Amino acid sequence: ISNTALVAKLRQWHSAAADADHSSQQAQTFRRAAASLSAHPSEVTSREEALKVKFVGEKLSSLLGQWMSFEQLRREVPLRPVAALQHDEEGKWWAVAVCGVVAWRSWGKRGGTGNRQGFDSWEQCATEAQALSFAVAKSKRQLAKKYAHAPGSAESYEAASAEAPPARGQRQTAGR
């Protein structure tokens, strides 16, 4: 992963933060970190190296480290989409996929002809089955919040639901 790819990811998060209007400071942090990283003299290949970049602190270096690890894993293990959801009333989208032992969630706002750039988070699980259960449980939670499946998503969600063991603290029930 090159610094160019890291800068692109930071710019994506900057756009998502500006779009979400959560905090002008959050958007500014992503923007400053992207500018600083683009001028950084050496390649950043780890969380520890990211910490050496101006305007990249603990939290942001952790996110970048997670993203770098996930991108490496994606080169080795196929990505399995679990759900792609949208909330038409609130103009939001949400998606989850699994890649080996990692569940990848992304979310953002909808606009125009589709989804605008969004945020990402990753959940490291002990097994692939736990990652799938985590993804199904999070999808179920979003569906309870009046999200609906995007075209083609219901099929992948139903297949994942049928295959996933119950998440910790959940019992197996019909119609999960």
Short mmCIF file of N, CA and C in Angstrom, two decimals, residues 62-169:
data_model
loop_
_atom_site.label_atom_id
_atom_site.label_comp_id
_atom_site.label_asym_id
_atom_site.label_seq_id
_atom_site.Cartn_x
_atom_site.Cartn_y
_atom_site.Cartn_z
N SER A 62 -4.35 4.26 14.32
CA SER A 62 -5.01 2.97 14.52
C SER A 62 -5.94 2.65 13.35
N LEU A 63 -6.73 3.63 12.91
CA LEU A 63 -7.62 3.43 11.76
C LEU A 63 -6.82 3.10 10.50
N LEU A 64 -5.75 3.85 10.27
CA LEU A 64 -4.92 3.59 9.10
C LEU A 64 -4.27 2.21 9.17
N GLY A 65 -3.82 1.82 10.36
CA GLY A 65 -3.24 0.50 10.54
C GLY A 65 -4.25 -0.60 10.27
N GLN A 66 -5.48 -0.42 10.74
CA GLN A 66 -6.53 -1.40 10.49
C GLN A 66 -6.81 -1.51 9.00
N TRP A 67 -6.88 -0.35 8.33
CA TRP A 67 -7.16 -0.35 6.90
C TRP A 67 -6.03 -1.04 6.13
N MET A 68 -4.78 -0.75 6.48
CA MET A 68 -3.65 -1.39 5.79
C MET A 68 -3.68 -2.91 5.99
N SER A 69 -3.95 -3.34 7.21
CA SER A 69 -4.03 -4.79 7.49
C SER A 69 -5.16 -5.43 6.69
N PHE A 70 -6.29 -4.74 6.65
CA PHE A 70 -7.44 -5.27 5.92
C PHE A 70 -7.15 -5.36 4.43
N GLU A 71 -6.54 -4.34 3.87
CA GLU A 71 -6.22 -4.36 2.44
C GLU A 71 -5.25 -5.49 2.12
N GLN A 72 -4.32 -5.76 3.00
CA GLN A 72 -3.40 -6.90 2.79
C GLN A 72 -4.19 -8.21 2.83
N LEU A 73 -5.09 -8.35 3.78
CA LEU A 73 -5.91 -9.55 3.89
C LEU A 73 -6.76 -9.75 2.63
N ARG A 74 -7.30 -8.65 2.09
CA ARG A 74 -8.15 -8.73 0.89
C ARG A 74 -7.39 -9.28 -0.31
N ARG A 75 -6.09 -9.12 -0.32
CA ARG A 75 -5.28 -9.67 -1.42
C ARG A 75 -5.16 -11.19 -1.31
N GLU A 76 -5.38 -11.71 -0.11
CA GLU A 76 -5.17 -13.14 0.15
C GLU A 76 -6.47 -13.93 0.29
N VAL A 77 -7.53 -13.26 0.73
CA VAL A 77 -8.79 -13.94 1.06
C VAL A 77 -9.94 -13.23 0.33
N PRO A 78 -10.84 -13.99 -0.28
CA PRO A 78 -11.95 -13.34 -0.97
C PRO A 78 -12.88 -12.57 -0.01
N LEU A 79 -13.40 -11.48 -0.50
CA LEU A 79 -14.34 -10.66 0.24
C LEU A 79 -15.75 -11.20 0.01
N ARG A 80 -16.50 -11.39 1.10
CA ARG A 80 -17.87 -11.91 0.98
C ARG A 80 -18.85 -10.85 1.46
N PRO A 81 -19.60 -10.22 0.54
CA PRO A 81 -20.61 -9.25 0.96
C PRO A 81 -21.70 -9.96 1.76
N VAL A 82 -22.11 -9.35 2.86
CA VAL A 82 -23.18 -9.91 3.68
C VAL A 82 -24.46 -9.10 3.51
N ALA A 83 -24.36 -7.78 3.57
CA ALA A 83 -25.54 -6.93 3.40
C ALA A 83 -25.14 -5.56 2.89
N ALA A 84 -26.00 -5.01 2.06
CA ALA A 84 -25.88 -3.62 1.60
C ALA A 84 -27.26 -3.01 1.83
N LEU A 85 -27.33 -2.09 2.76
CA LEU A 85 -28.62 -1.56 3.20
C LEU A 85 -28.72 -0.07 2.93
N GLN A 86 -29.94 0.41 2.86
CA GLN A 86 -30.16 1.85 2.70
C GLN A 86 -31.37 2.28 3.52
N HIS A 87 -31.30 3.50 3.99
CA HIS A 87 -32.38 4.10 4.76
C HIS A 87 -32.86 5.30 3.95
N ASP A 88 -33.95 5.09 3.21
CA ASP A 88 -34.41 6.12 2.28
C ASP A 88 -34.86 7.39 2.98
N GLU A 89 -35.55 7.27 4.13
CA GLU A 89 -36.01 8.46 4.85
C GLU A 89 -34.86 9.34 5.32
N GLU A 90 -33.81 8.71 5.82
CA GLU A 90 -32.66 9.46 6.35
C GLU A 90 -31.57 9.69 5.32
N GLY A 91 -31.70 9.09 4.14
CA GLY A 91 -30.71 9.26 3.09
C GLY A 91 -29.35 8.69 3.45
N LYS A 92 -29.35 7.48 4.05
CA LYS A 92 -28.11 6.85 4.49
C LYS A 92 -27.94 5.48 3.85
N TRP A 93 -26.70 5.02 3.81
CA TRP A 93 -26.40 3.65 3.39
C TRP A 93 -25.50 3.00 4.43
N TRP A 94 -25.50 1.69 4.43
CA TRP A 94 -24.70 0.91 5.38
C TRP A 94 -24.40 -0.43 4.73
N ALA A 95 -23.18 -0.94 4.87
CA ALA A 95 -22.82 -2.23 4.28
C ALA A 95 -21.88 -2.99 5.20
N VAL A 96 -21.91 -4.29 5.07
CA VAL A 96 -20.98 -5.14 5.83
C VAL A 96 -20.59 -6.32 4.95
N ALA A 97 -19.31 -6.67 5.06
CA ALA A 97 -18.77 -7.82 4.34
C ALA A 97 -17.77 -8.50 5.26
N VAL A 98 -17.46 -9.75 4.96
CA VAL A 98 -16.44 -10.45 5.74
C VAL A 98 -15.31 -10.86 4.81
N CYS A 99 -14.13 -10.88 5.38
CA CYS A 99 -12.92 -11.28 4.66
C CYS A 99 -12.11 -12.08 5.66
N GLY A 100 -12.23 -13.39 5.57
CA GLY A 100 -11.56 -14.23 6.56
C GLY A 100 -12.13 -13.98 7.94
N VAL A 101 -11.27 -13.60 8.87
CA VAL A 101 -11.68 -13.39 10.27
C VAL A 101 -12.04 -11.94 10.57
N VAL A 102 -12.17 -11.12 9.52
CA VAL A 102 -12.47 -9.69 9.71
C VAL A 102 -13.82 -9.35 9.11
N ALA A 103 -14.62 -8.62 9.88
CA ALA A 103 -15.88 -8.06 9.38
C ALA A 103 -15.62 -6.58 9.10
N TRP A 104 -15.96 -6.14 7.89
CA TRP A 104 -15.74 -4.76 7.46
C TRP A 104 -17.09 -4.07 7.30
N ARG A 105 -17.27 -3.01 8.10
CA ARG A 105 -18.49 -2.21 7.99
C ARG A 105 -18.15 -0.88 7.34
N SER A 106 -19.04 -0.38 6.52
CA SER A 106 -18.89 0.95 5.94
C SER A 106 -20.27 1.60 5.90
N TRP A 107 -20.28 2.92 6.00
CA TRP A 107 -21.55 3.64 6.04
C TRP A 107 -21.34 5.09 5.62
N GLY A 108 -22.44 5.70 5.20
CA GLY A 108 -22.38 7.09 4.79
C GLY A 108 -23.74 7.59 4.35
N LYS A 109 -23.72 8.69 3.62
CA LYS A 109 -24.96 9.31 3.13
C LYS A 109 -25.19 8.94 1.68
N ARG A 110 -26.45 8.93 1.31
CA ARG A 110 -26.84 8.70 -0.09
C ARG A 110 -27.07 10.06 -0.73
N GLY A 111 -26.87 10.11 -2.02
CA GLY A 111 -27.14 11.35 -2.71
C GLY A 111 -27.06 11.17 -4.21
N GLY A 112 -27.86 11.94 -4.92
CA GLY A 112 -27.83 11.85 -6.38
C GLY A 112 -28.20 10.46 -6.86
N THR A 113 -27.28 9.83 -7.52
CA THR A 113 -27.56 8.52 -8.12
C THR A 113 -27.08 7.34 -7.27
N GLY A 114 -26.57 7.60 -6.08
CA GLY A 114 -26.10 6.46 -5.27
C GLY A 114 -25.49 6.88 -3.96
N ASN A 115 -24.55 6.07 -3.52
CA ASN A 115 -23.91 6.29 -2.22
C ASN A 115 -22.74 7.26 -2.36
N ARG A 116 -22.66 8.18 -1.41
CA ARG A 116 -21.50 9.06 -1.35
C ARG A 116 -20.43 8.36 -0.51
N GLN A 117 -19.24 8.95 -0.48
CA GLN A 117 -18.14 8.34 0.25
C GLN A 117 -18.49 8.23 1.73
N GLY A 118 -17.98 7.18 2.37
CA GLY A 118 -18.35 6.93 3.75
C GLY A 118 -17.17 6.57 4.64
N PHE A 119 -17.53 6.17 5.84
CA PHE A 119 -16.57 5.76 6.87
C PHE A 119 -16.42 4.25 6.85
N ASP A 120 -15.39 3.77 7.52
CA ASP A 120 -15.12 2.33 7.61
C ASP A 120 -14.79 1.96 9.04
N SER A 121 -15.08 0.70 9.38
CA SER A 121 -14.58 0.13 10.63
C SER A 121 -14.41 -1.36 10.41
N TRP A 122 -13.53 -1.96 11.21
CA TRP A 122 -13.21 -3.37 11.06
C TRP A 122 -13.29 -4.04 12.41
N GLU A 123 -13.83 -5.25 12.42
CA GLU A 123 -13.91 -6.05 13.64
C GLU A 123 -13.12 -7.31 13.42
N GLN A 124 -12.06 -7.46 14.19
CA GLN A 124 -11.21 -8.65 14.13
C GLN A 124 -11.85 -9.73 15.00
N CYS A 125 -12.14 -10.88 14.43
CA CYS A 125 -12.76 -11.97 15.16
C CYS A 125 -11.79 -13.15 15.25
N ALA A 126 -12.10 -14.10 16.11
CA ALA A 126 -11.21 -15.25 16.30
C ALA A 126 -11.31 -16.25 15.14
N THR A 127 -12.51 -16.36 14.55
CA THR A 127 -12.71 -17.33 13.47
C THR A 127 -13.54 -16.69 12.36
N GLU A 128 -13.52 -17.34 11.20
CA GLU A 128 -14.34 -16.87 10.09
C GLU A 128 -15.83 -16.96 10.43
N ALA A 129 -16.21 -18.02 11.14
CA ALA A 129 -17.61 -18.19 11.54
C ALA A 129 -18.04 -17.05 12.47
N GLN A 130 -17.17 -16.64 13.38
CA GLN A 130 -17.50 -15.52 14.27
C GLN A 130 -17.61 -14.21 13.50
N ALA A 131 -16.76 -14.02 12.50
CA ALA A 131 -16.85 -12.81 11.68
C ALA A 131 -18.19 -12.78 10.93
N LEU A 132 -18.60 -13.92 10.40
CA LEU A 132 -19.87 -13.99 9.69
C LEU A 132 -21.04 -13.74 10.66
N SER A 133 -20.98 -14.34 11.84
CA SER A 133 -22.03 -14.11 12.85
C SER A 133 -22.11 -12.64 13.25
N PHE A 134 -20.95 -12.02 13.44
CA PHE A 134 -20.89 -10.60 13.78
C PHE A 134 -21.56 -9.77 12.68
N ALA A 135 -21.22 -10.06 11.43
CA ALA A 135 -21.78 -9.30 10.30
C ALA A 135 -23.29 -9.48 10.20
N VAL A 136 -23.77 -10.69 10.39
CA VAL A 136 -25.21 -10.95 10.34
C VAL A 136 -25.92 -10.23 11.48
N ALA A 137 -25.35 -10.28 12.69
CA ALA A 137 -25.97 -9.62 13.85
C ALA A 137 -26.02 -8.11 13.65
N LYS A 138 -24.96 -7.51 13.13
CA LYS A 138 -24.96 -6.07 12.89
C LYS A 138 -25.96 -5.71 11.80
N SER A 139 -26.09 -6.53 10.78
CA SER A 139 -27.07 -6.30 9.72
C SER A 139 -28.48 -6.34 10.29
N LYS A 140 -28.73 -7.33 11.13
CA LYS A 140 -30.05 -7.47 11.75
C LYS A 140 -30.40 -6.22 12.56
N ARG A 141 -29.40 -5.69 13.26
CA ARG A 141 -29.61 -4.48 14.06
C ARG A 141 -29.96 -3.29 13.15
N GLN A 142 -29.28 -3.16 12.02
CA GLN A 142 -29.57 -2.06 11.09
C GLN A 142 -30.96 -2.23 10.47
N LEU A 143 -31.31 -3.46 10.14
CA LEU A 143 -32.64 -3.71 9.58
C LEU A 143 -33.74 -3.33 10.59
N ALA A 144 -33.48 -3.52 11.88
CA ALA A 144 -34.43 -3.13 12.92
C ALA A 144 -34.57 -1.61 13.00
N LYS A 145 -33.58 -0.88 12.49
CA LYS A 145 -33.61 0.59 12.50
C LYS A 145 -34.22 1.13 11.20
N LYS A 146 -35.00 0.31 10.52
CA LYS A 146 -35.73 0.68 9.30
C LYS A 146 -34.84 0.84 8.07
N TYR A 147 -33.67 0.21 8.08
CA TYR A 147 -32.89 0.11 6.85
C TYR A 147 -33.52 -0.99 6.01
N ALA A 148 -33.36 -0.92 4.70
CA ALA A 148 -33.88 -1.93 3.78
C ALA A 148 -32.75 -2.39 2.88
N HIS A 149 -32.89 -3.58 2.35
CA HIS A 149 -31.86 -4.13 1.47
C HIS A 149 -31.80 -3.35 0.16
N ALA A 150 -30.59 -3.07 -0.28
CA ALA A 150 -30.37 -2.53 -1.62
C ALA A 150 -30.58 -3.70 -2.58
N PRO A 151 -30.77 -3.42 -3.88
CA PRO A 151 -30.97 -4.52 -4.83
C PRO A 151 -29.85 -5.56 -4.76
N GLY A 152 -30.27 -6.83 -4.66
CA GLY A 152 -29.32 -7.94 -4.61
C GLY A 152 -28.81 -8.27 -3.22
N SER A 153 -29.06 -7.43 -2.25
CA SER A 153 -28.51 -7.64 -0.91
C SER A 153 -29.26 -8.71 -0.12
N ALA A 154 -30.56 -8.81 -0.30
CA ALA A 154 -31.35 -9.75 0.50
C ALA A 154 -30.85 -11.19 0.33
N GLU A 155 -30.46 -11.53 -0.89
CA GLU A 155 -30.00 -12.90 -1.16
C GLU A 155 -28.70 -13.20 -0.40
N SER A 156 -27.74 -12.27 -0.44
CA SER A 156 -26.47 -12.53 0.25
C SER A 156 -26.69 -12.54 1.76
N TYR A 157 -27.58 -11.69 2.25
CA TYR A 157 -27.89 -11.65 3.69
C TYR A 157 -28.54 -12.97 4.13
N GLU A 158 -29.52 -13.45 3.36
CA GLU A 158 -30.20 -14.70 3.72
C GLU A 158 -29.23 -15.88 3.71
N ALA A 159 -28.34 -15.92 2.72
CA ALA A 159 -27.35 -17.01 2.66
C ALA A 159 -26.41 -16.94 3.86
N ALA A 160 -25.96 -15.75 4.20
CA ALA A 160 -25.07 -15.59 5.36
C ALA A 160 -25.80 -15.95 6.65
N SER A 161 -27.05 -15.53 6.77
CA SER A 161 -27.83 -15.83 7.97
C SER A 161 -28.02 -17.33 8.16
N ALA A 162 -28.24 -18.03 7.06
CA ALA A 162 -28.44 -19.49 7.14
C ALA A 162 -27.14 -20.20 7.54
N GLU A 163 -26.02 -19.65 7.14
CA GLU A 163 -24.74 -20.30 7.38
C GLU A 163 -24.11 -19.92 8.72
N ALA A 164 -24.37 -18.72 9.20
CA ALA A 164 -23.68 -18.20 10.40
C ALA A 164 -24.21 -18.84 11.68
N PRO A 165 -23.31 -19.25 12.55
CA PRO A 165 -23.77 -19.69 13.88
C PRO A 165 -24.27 -18.46 14.64
N PRO A 166 -25.10 -18.65 15.65
CA PRO A 166 -25.59 -17.49 16.41
C PRO A 166 -24.43 -16.70 17.01
N ALA A 167 -24.56 -15.38 16.99
CA ALA A 167 -23.54 -14.54 17.62
C ALA A 167 -23.58 -14.76 19.12
N ARG A 168 -22.47 -14.42 19.78
CA ARG A 168 -22.40 -14.59 21.24
C ARG A 168 -23.61 -13.95 21.90
N GLY A 169 -24.26 -14.67 22.80
CA GLY A 169 -25.40 -14.13 23.53
C GLY A 169 -26.70 -14.22 22.77
#
